[in-house]
Short mmCIF file of C-alpha atoms in Angstrom, two decimals:
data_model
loop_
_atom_site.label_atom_id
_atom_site.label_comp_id
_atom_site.label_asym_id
_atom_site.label_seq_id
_atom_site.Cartn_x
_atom_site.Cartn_y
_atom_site.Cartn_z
CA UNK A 159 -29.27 -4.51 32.19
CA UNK A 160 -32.23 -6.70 30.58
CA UNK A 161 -32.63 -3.59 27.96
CA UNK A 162 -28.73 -4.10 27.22
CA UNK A 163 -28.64 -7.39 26.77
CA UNK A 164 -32.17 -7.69 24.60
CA UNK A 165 -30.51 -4.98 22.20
CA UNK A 166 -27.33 -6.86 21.89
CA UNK A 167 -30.29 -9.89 20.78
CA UNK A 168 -32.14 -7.60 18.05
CA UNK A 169 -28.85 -6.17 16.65
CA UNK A 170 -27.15 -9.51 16.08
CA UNK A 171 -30.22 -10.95 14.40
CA UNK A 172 -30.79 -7.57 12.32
CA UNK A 173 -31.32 -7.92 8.45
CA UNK A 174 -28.42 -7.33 6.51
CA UNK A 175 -25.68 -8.86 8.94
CA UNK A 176 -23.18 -11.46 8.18
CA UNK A 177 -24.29 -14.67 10.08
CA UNK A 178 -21.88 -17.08 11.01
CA UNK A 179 -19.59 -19.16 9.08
CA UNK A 180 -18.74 -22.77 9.42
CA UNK A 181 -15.16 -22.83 9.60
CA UNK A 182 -13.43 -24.83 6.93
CA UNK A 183 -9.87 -26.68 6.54
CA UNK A 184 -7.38 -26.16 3.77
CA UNK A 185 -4.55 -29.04 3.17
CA UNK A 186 -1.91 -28.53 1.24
CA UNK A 187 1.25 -30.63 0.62
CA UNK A 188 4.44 -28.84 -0.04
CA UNK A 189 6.32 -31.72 -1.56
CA UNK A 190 3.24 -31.48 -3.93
CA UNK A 191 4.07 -28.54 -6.26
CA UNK A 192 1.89 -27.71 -8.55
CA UNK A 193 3.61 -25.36 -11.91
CA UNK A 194 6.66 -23.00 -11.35
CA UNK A 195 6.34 -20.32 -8.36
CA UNK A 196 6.09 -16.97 -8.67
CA UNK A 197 8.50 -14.50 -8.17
CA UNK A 198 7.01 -11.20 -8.77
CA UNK A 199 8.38 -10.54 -5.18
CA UNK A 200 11.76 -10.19 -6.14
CA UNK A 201 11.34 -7.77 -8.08
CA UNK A 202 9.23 -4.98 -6.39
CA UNK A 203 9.61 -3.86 -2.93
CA UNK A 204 7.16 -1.15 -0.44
CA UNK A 205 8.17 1.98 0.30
CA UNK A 206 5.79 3.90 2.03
CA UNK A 207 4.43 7.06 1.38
CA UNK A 208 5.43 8.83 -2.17
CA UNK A 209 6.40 12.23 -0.97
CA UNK A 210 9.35 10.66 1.74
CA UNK A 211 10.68 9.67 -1.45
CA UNK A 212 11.66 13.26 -2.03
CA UNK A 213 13.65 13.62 0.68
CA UNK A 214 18.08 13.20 0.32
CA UNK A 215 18.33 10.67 2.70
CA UNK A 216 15.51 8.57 1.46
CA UNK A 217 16.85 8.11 -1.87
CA UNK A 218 20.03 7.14 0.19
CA UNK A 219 18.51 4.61 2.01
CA UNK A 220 16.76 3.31 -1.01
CA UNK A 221 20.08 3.23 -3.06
CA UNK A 222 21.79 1.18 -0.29
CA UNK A 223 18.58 -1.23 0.15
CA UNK A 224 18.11 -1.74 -3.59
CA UNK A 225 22.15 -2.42 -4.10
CA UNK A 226 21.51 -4.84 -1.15
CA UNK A 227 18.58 -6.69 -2.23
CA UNK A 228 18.51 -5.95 -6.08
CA UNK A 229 15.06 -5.42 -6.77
CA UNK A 230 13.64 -3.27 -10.25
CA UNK A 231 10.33 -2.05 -8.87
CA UNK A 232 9.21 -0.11 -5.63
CA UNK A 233 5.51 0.45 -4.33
CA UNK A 234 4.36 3.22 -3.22
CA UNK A 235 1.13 5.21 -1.65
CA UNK A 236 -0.23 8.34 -2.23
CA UNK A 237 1.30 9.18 -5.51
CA UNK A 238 -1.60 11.36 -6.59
CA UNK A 239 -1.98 12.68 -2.81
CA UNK A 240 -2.29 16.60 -2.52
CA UNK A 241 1.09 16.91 -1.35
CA UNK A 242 2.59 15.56 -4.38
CA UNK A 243 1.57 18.52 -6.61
CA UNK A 244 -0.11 16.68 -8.96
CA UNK A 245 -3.26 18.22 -9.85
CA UNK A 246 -4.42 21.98 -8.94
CA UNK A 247 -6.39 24.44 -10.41
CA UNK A 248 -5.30 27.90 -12.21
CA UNK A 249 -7.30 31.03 -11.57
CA UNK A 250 -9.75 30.59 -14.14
CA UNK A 251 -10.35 26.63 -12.45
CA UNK A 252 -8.66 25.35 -15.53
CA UNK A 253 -6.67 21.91 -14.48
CA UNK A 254 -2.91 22.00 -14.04
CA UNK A 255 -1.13 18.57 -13.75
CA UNK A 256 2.73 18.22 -12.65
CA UNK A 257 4.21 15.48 -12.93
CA UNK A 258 7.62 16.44 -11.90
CA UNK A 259 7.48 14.95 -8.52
CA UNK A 260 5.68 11.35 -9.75
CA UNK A 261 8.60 10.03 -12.56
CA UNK A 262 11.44 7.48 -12.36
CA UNK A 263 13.91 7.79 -9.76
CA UNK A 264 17.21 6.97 -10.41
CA UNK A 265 20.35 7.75 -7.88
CA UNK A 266 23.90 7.45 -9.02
CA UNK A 267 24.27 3.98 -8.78
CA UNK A 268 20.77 2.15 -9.80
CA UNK A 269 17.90 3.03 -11.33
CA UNK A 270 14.57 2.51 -9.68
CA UNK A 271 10.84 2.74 -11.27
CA UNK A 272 8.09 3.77 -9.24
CA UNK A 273 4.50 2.74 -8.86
#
């Protein structure tokens, strides 16, 4: 138990570790407003993973969400993930790129670009 408890010492004064930080208080004033507020928010929304966008009933669901809430711009990860088909290799280990999967996509009532 002593051996525990004197490691737990060494590692927590080792070299190279963040020590403690004094914690600090922020103030703000909301009837103090300081130049106009963003709204980049508005405008974009999160999506999830790329590739569920290829599925029917995804874009569905995303056609009904953006009529509902009218954003331009959705958020996505892995767009350049493996299963996207973006990059592989030919036989002679020559680069292929495909796009196909990664461009706008647009249902039959909106439009949406994706990043």
């Amino acid at each position: 138990m002593r051996y525990f408890f004197t490691s737990l010492a060494l590692l927590s004064a080792a070299p190279g570790r963040a020590q403690p930080v004094a914690p600090r208080a922020i103030n703000l004033d909301v009837n103090r407003v300081q130049g106009p507020r963003a709204h980049a928010y508005d405008f974009c929304a999160g999506a999830g993973r790329a590739n569920e966008g290829l599925r029917a009933d995804w874009q569905q669901q995303l056609a009904q969400a953006q009529k509902e809430c009218g954003f331009h711009y959705l958020r996505l990860h892995g767009l350049l993930h493996d299963d996207m088909g973006v990059y592989r290799e030919d036989r002679a280990g020559q680069p292929v790129y495909n796009c196909n999967r990664c461009t706008t996509g647009s249902t039959s009532t909106s439009s949406t670009t994706f990043y």
